[in-house]
Amino acid sequence: MERQVEESRQVEETDRRVEESGKQVEESRQVEEESRQVEEESRQVDEESRQVEKESRQVEEESRQVDEESRQVEEESRQVEEESRQVEEESRQVEEESRQVEEESRQVEEESRQVEEESRQVEEESRQVEEESRQVEEESRQVDEESRQVEEESRQVEEESRQVEEESRQVEEESRQVEEESRQVEEESRQVEEESRQVEEESRQVEEESRQVEEESRQADLASLPFTTMCIRESLRLHSPVLAEFDPLRFDPAHTRGRSPYAFIPFSSGPRNCIGQRFAMAELQVVVAMTLLRFRLSPGANPASDPGATSAGPGIRRLPQLVLRAEGGMWLRLERLAPPPSPPGPAEPHGTSV
């Protein structure tokens, strides 16, 4: 029902927009009439400017005649000069007025251009209004369809509300588990802080011991020491396990070219490394390859956590903890594929779950 009310409000707003668009169309028509009137006034101004130009030409001819008469009559020349000055002033005024008329005509042309642009915008807006009216019709059709969907969704919502109540109960139980785990995490963080303090103290002790070893190695005679102690002291003297000085360029490629690859190794490497490391990695790759060759892996169901689930279902439930994990572990379901043309090893035992 709320969606229907909102959609009816939207339809009313679209009707209001259509009415406003009609008013804008009427205003555009009025603007076109005003533009026509402005064009007629501009034409009248052009005719007046032409008349002013004719009068200016006549005034120039009269001034020429006055000059000729001034040469003949000296006394009249003074009067004619005064009149000519007046005529010049009037001509200047006429020129200024003509300039003003030209400027006004230019302004009228600019206004006419603006009116044309506004009329174009009004036409575009009218087109948009027509498109919006079409959209309103389509939306009304969609509203009818959505009303039907709303009825179906209301039924689904009732069913989902029941499921949500059951899930809320499960969430409450899981929140209690999360609180217990957060308490455990706080205790572990406190233990980690204590261990970090112990590690700092041990590192300080190691630095002091390394300095003592360097001093002893300088003073002691390597020839008189036992073989094992001599090797240990010599390796500590050449490649100290503790880097006391901070040097950002220590591992720069330019400085590590002539350095031994075993100068600083926190873990193990070289001839004393684990002899089964490579064999274990190769064996793991072979086991994975042979499994994928004969079976198809897909998520399986955990019969211990979900007895009613089928073996083909997803059967994975996420626990809302600090780290997301699958409840009961990640179970896989194996589907045997077609046998290869030439199996490399003996037949494997049949199995459906791991």
XYZ file of C-alpha atoms in Angstrom:
354
model
C 0.000 0.000 0.000
C 2.840 2.434 0.833
C 4.378 1.844 -2.576
C 1.018 2.565 -4.260
C 0.705 5.833 -2.307
C 4.235 6.845 -3.280
C 3.570 5.988 -6.911
C 0.296 8.033 -6.878
C 2.274 10.948 -5.482
C 4.777 10.570 -8.291
C 1.917 10.606 -10.860
C 0.524 13.820 -9.320
C 3.980 15.415 -9.511
C 4.252 14.444 -13.180
C 0.800 16.029 -13.850
C 2.002 19.221 -12.204
C 5.104 19.169 -14.382
C 2.912 18.770 -17.497
C 0.814 21.806 -16.472
C 3.973 23.841 -15.879
C 5.258 22.790 -19.310
C 1.974 24.049 -20.896
C 2.467 27.388 -19.183
C 6.029 27.510 -20.485
C 4.740 26.864 -24.053
C 2.334 29.819 -23.733
C 5.184 31.990 -22.470
C 7.284 30.908 -25.476
C 4.495 32.056 -27.813
C 4.382 35.437 -26.077
C 8.152 35.701 -26.397
C 7.890 35.027 -30.162
C 5.316 37.854 -30.531
C 7.574 40.238 -28.593
C 10.520 39.249 -30.833
C 8.424 40.122 -33.908
C 7.585 43.533 -32.422
C 11.259 44.132 -31.691
C 12.120 43.342 -35.315
C 9.544 45.892 -36.546
C 10.967 48.563 -34.217
C 14.489 47.769 -35.479
C 13.267 48.311 -39.050
C 11.773 51.710 -38.100
C 15.060 52.683 -36.432
C 16.936 51.791 -39.642
C 14.608 54.057 -41.682
C 15.118 56.962 -39.256
C 18.906 56.499 -39.461
C 18.690 56.692 -43.258
C 16.724 59.947 -43.030
C 19.315 61.376 -40.641
C 22.064 60.539 -43.129
C 20.185 62.389 -45.906
C 19.825 65.463 -43.674
C 23.526 65.352 -42.841
C 24.371 65.318 -46.556
C 22.126 68.358 -47.135
C 23.820 70.194 -44.259
C 27.197 69.541 -45.839
C 26.001 71.017 -49.153
C 24.695 74.141 -47.404
C 28.038 74.553 -45.629
C 29.817 74.525 -48.966
C 27.522 77.251 -50.276
C 28.150 79.313 -47.142
C 31.888 79.066 -47.690
C 31.566 80.443 -51.211
C 29.432 83.350 -50.037
C 31.898 84.091 -47.218
C 34.639 84.707 -49.720
C 32.516 87.262 -51.553
C 31.183 89.086 -48.558
C 33.466 89.581 -45.583
C 30.870 91.010 -43.328
C 28.462 88.193 -43.986
C 31.288 85.698 -43.504
C 31.401 86.340 -39.804
C 27.727 85.610 -39.475
C 28.058 82.568 -41.726
C 30.958 81.289 -39.625
C 28.849 81.496 -36.531
C 26.037 79.704 -38.307
C 28.488 77.117 -39.633
C 29.761 76.482 -36.148
C 26.237 75.952 -34.990
C 25.612 73.680 -37.936
C 28.781 71.694 -37.079
C 27.649 71.298 -33.515
C 24.278 70.107 -34.737
C 26.006 67.711 -37.154
C 28.107 66.347 -34.292
C 24.996 65.869 -32.268
C 23.367 64.173 -35.228
C 26.406 61.869 -35.596
C 26.313 61.026 -31.900
C 22.614 60.302 -32.194
C 23.284 58.133 -35.237
C 25.939 56.233 -33.270
C 23.521 55.755 -30.426
C 20.911 54.537 -32.887
C 23.432 52.041 -34.301
C 24.283 50.824 -30.809
C 20.587 50.464 -29.996
C 20.082 48.544 -33.239
C 22.945 46.216 -32.266
C 21.404 45.690 -28.837
C 18.068 44.967 -30.470
C 19.727 42.381 -32.706
C 21.396 40.728 -29.672
C 18.069 40.690 -27.837
C 16.408 39.143 -30.874
C 19.103 36.461 -30.926
C 18.551 35.779 -27.226
C 14.817 35.556 -27.830
C 15.430 33.038 -30.619
C 17.651 30.978 -28.301
C 14.988 31.093 -25.576
C 12.353 29.996 -28.089
C 14.576 27.067 -29.050
C 15.001 26.129 -25.388
C 11.235 26.326 -24.911
C 10.740 23.999 -27.885
C 13.251 21.542 -26.403
C 11.475 21.721 -23.050
C 8.156 21.064 -24.763
C 9.695 17.991 -26.391
C 10.982 16.853 -22.999
C 7.509 17.350 -21.544
C 6.050 15.147 -24.270
C 8.665 12.479 -23.501
C 7.883 12.755 -19.787
C 4.182 12.328 -20.507
C 5.006 9.162 -22.427
C 7.135 7.968 -19.528
C 4.252 8.712 -17.147
C 1.992 6.493 -19.200
C 4.603 3.725 -19.135
C 5.070 4.222 -15.392
C 1.323 3.929 -14.846
C 1.427 0.597 -16.630
C 4.389 -0.448 -14.513
C 2.481 0.643 -11.392
C -0.309 -1.763 -12.244
C 2.216 -4.568 -12.720
C 4.049 -3.624 -9.525
C 0.787 -3.642 -7.554
C 0.353 -7.244 -8.577
C 3.945 -7.990 -7.622
C 3.424 -6.231 -4.282
C 0.644 -8.600 -3.409
C 2.876 -11.557 -4.194
C 5.787 -10.003 -2.294
C 3.578 -9.398 0.752
C 2.927 -13.111 0.884
C 6.633 -13.815 0.556
C 7.413 -11.222 3.249
C 5.185 -13.046 5.709
C 7.088 -16.254 5.052
C 10.431 -14.451 5.280
C 9.407 -12.805 8.584
C 8.969 -16.245 10.049
C 12.396 -17.260 8.785
C 13.881 -14.013 10.136
C 12.562 -14.777 13.603
C 14.295 -18.150 13.513
C 17.511 -16.562 12.202
C 17.377 -13.850 14.904
C 17.390 -16.556 17.511
C 20.436 -18.130 15.871
C 22.131 -14.718 15.662
C 21.633 -14.178 19.395
C 23.355 -17.474 20.102
C 26.168 -16.609 17.683
C 26.580 -13.139 19.275
C 27.088 -14.827 22.622
C 29.780 -17.005 21.064
C 31.402 -13.909 19.519
C 31.524 -12.188 22.922
C 33.255 -15.206 24.411
C 35.738 -15.292 21.534
C 36.405 -11.534 21.896
C 37.247 -12.098 25.544
C 39.654 -14.860 24.538
C 41.197 -12.539 21.920
C 41.770 -9.847 24.567
C 43.512 -12.369 26.799
C 45.654 -13.530 23.876
C 46.558 -9.909 23.033
C 47.722 -9.390 26.599
C 49.848 -12.517 26.351
C 51.282 -11.297 23.033
C 52.260 -7.972 24.631
C 54.045 -9.800 27.446
C 55.828 -12.027 24.904
C 56.873 -8.962 22.865
C 58.407 -7.436 25.971
C 60.288 -10.674 26.627
C 61.484 -10.719 23.000
C 62.820 -7.166 23.343
C 64.738 -8.124 26.470
C 66.146 -11.214 24.724
C 67.189 -9.108 21.701
C 69.074 -6.772 24.025
C 70.806 -9.737 25.620
C 71.700 -11.101 22.169
C 73.250 -7.750 21.191
C 75.371 -7.729 24.339
C 76.445 -11.347 23.724
C 77.335 -10.567 20.083
C 79.565 -7.696 21.209
C 81.271 -9.945 23.732
C 81.747 -12.611 21.047
C 83.399 -10.079 18.719
C 85.812 -8.986 21.432
C 86.640 -12.606 22.318
C 87.092 -13.536 18.637
C 89.617 -10.735 18.195
C 91.610 -11.777 21.245
C 91.342 -15.583 20.968
C 93.677 -17.645 18.820
C 91.553 -19.639 16.364
C 94.221 -22.338 16.003
C 93.985 -23.296 19.701
C 90.131 -23.563 19.785
C 88.165 -26.794 19.085
C 86.882 -27.246 15.564
C 83.131 -26.730 16.324
C 83.694 -23.631 18.483
C 86.099 -22.228 15.923
C 83.504 -22.550 13.090
C 80.751 -20.963 15.185
C 82.913 -18.024 16.305
C 84.236 -17.429 12.797
C 80.691 -17.440 11.265
C 79.467 -15.023 13.959
C 82.422 -12.762 13.326
C 81.905 -12.677 9.533
C 78.080 -12.731 9.407
C 76.566 -11.409 12.632
C 72.899 -12.519 13.100
C 72.016 -9.176 14.760
C 72.040 -5.991 12.666
C 72.652 -3.378 15.357
C 73.007 -0.423 12.981
C 70.101 0.891 10.889
C 71.202 1.097 7.241
C 68.363 1.574 4.665
C 70.771 0.865 1.786
C 71.993 -2.449 3.251
C 69.885 -4.527 0.806
C 70.316 -2.225 -2.207
C 71.187 -4.191 -5.400
C 74.425 -2.228 -5.767
C 75.619 -3.376 -2.288
C 74.441 -7.017 -2.520
C 76.311 -7.981 -5.719
C 79.524 -9.097 -4.026
C 77.865 -10.302 -0.812
C 77.496 -13.990 0.032
C 73.904 -15.294 -0.336
C 74.250 -16.881 3.157
C 75.343 -13.660 4.923
C 72.033 -13.173 6.785
C 69.477 -16.022 6.820
C 66.901 -15.970 9.633
C 65.679 -19.515 8.769
C 67.524 -22.387 7.130
C 69.271 -22.759 3.792
C 72.293 -24.370 2.259
C 73.516 -27.963 2.717
C 71.996 -28.209 6.234
C 68.439 -27.456 5.018
C 65.591 -30.021 5.331
C 66.169 -32.806 2.775
C 62.435 -33.663 2.531
C 61.148 -30.189 1.697
C 61.298 -30.520 -2.104
C 60.112 -34.136 -2.000
C 57.048 -33.124 0.096
C 56.125 -30.326 -2.331
C 56.481 -32.640 -5.357
C 54.419 -35.352 -3.619
C 51.675 -32.821 -2.792
C 51.501 -31.661 -6.431
C 51.249 -35.252 -7.678
C 48.444 -36.093 -5.217
C 46.422 -33.028 -6.231
C 46.936 -33.728 -9.945
C 45.862 -37.388 -9.659
C 42.779 -36.414 -7.588
C 41.637 -33.806 -10.108
C 42.234 -36.291 -12.925
C 39.755 -38.809 -11.485
C 37.231 -36.727 -9.487
C 35.200 -33.527 -9.729
C 35.271 -31.421 -6.532
C 32.178 -29.538 -5.340
C 30.915 -28.293 -1.910
C 29.460 -31.119 0.149
C 27.241 -31.373 3.229
C 28.485 -32.054 6.757
C 26.292 -34.855 8.177
C 27.357 -34.002 11.742
C 26.155 -30.356 11.668
C 23.229 -30.761 9.230
C 21.839 -34.325 9.275
C 18.902 -33.489 6.983
C 21.044 -32.025 4.175
C 21.606 -34.030 1.017
C 25.071 -34.911 -0.218
C 24.554 -32.784 -3.345
C 23.520 -29.591 -1.484
C 25.879 -26.709 -0.634
C 25.913 -27.483 3.126
C 28.164 -24.483 4.024
C 27.191 -22.100 6.811
C 29.309 -19.055 7.619
C 30.049 -18.190 11.232
C 29.974 -14.406 12.012
C 33.345 -14.309 13.818
C 36.429 -12.129 13.520
C 37.647 -14.553 10.834
C 34.994 -16.170 8.579
C 35.212 -19.964 8.673
C 32.962 -22.795 7.567
C 31.045 -24.426 10.386
C 32.239 -27.998 10.819
C 35.102 -27.590 8.320
C 35.061 -27.485 4.515
C 33.521 -30.706 3.187
C 34.057 -31.753 -0.437
C 32.084 -34.126 -2.598
C 33.968 -36.225 -5.185
C 32.343 -37.339 -8.437
C 34.270 -39.945 -10.393
C 35.096 -38.912 -13.958
C 35.537 -41.097 -16.977
C 38.679 -43.255 -16.618
C 41.736 -41.954 -18.541
C 42.978 -43.944 -21.537
C 46.037 -45.267 -19.696
C 45.914 -44.973 -15.874
C 49.460 -44.504 -14.530
C 49.034 -46.240 -11.162
C 47.044 -48.969 -9.437
C 43.274 -48.599 -8.985
C 42.271 -46.332 -6.140
C 39.552 -47.185 -3.585
C 36.073 -45.898 -4.301
C 34.886 -42.948 -2.173
C 32.099 -40.385 -2.266
C 33.116 -37.861 0.472
C 36.219 -36.636 2.236
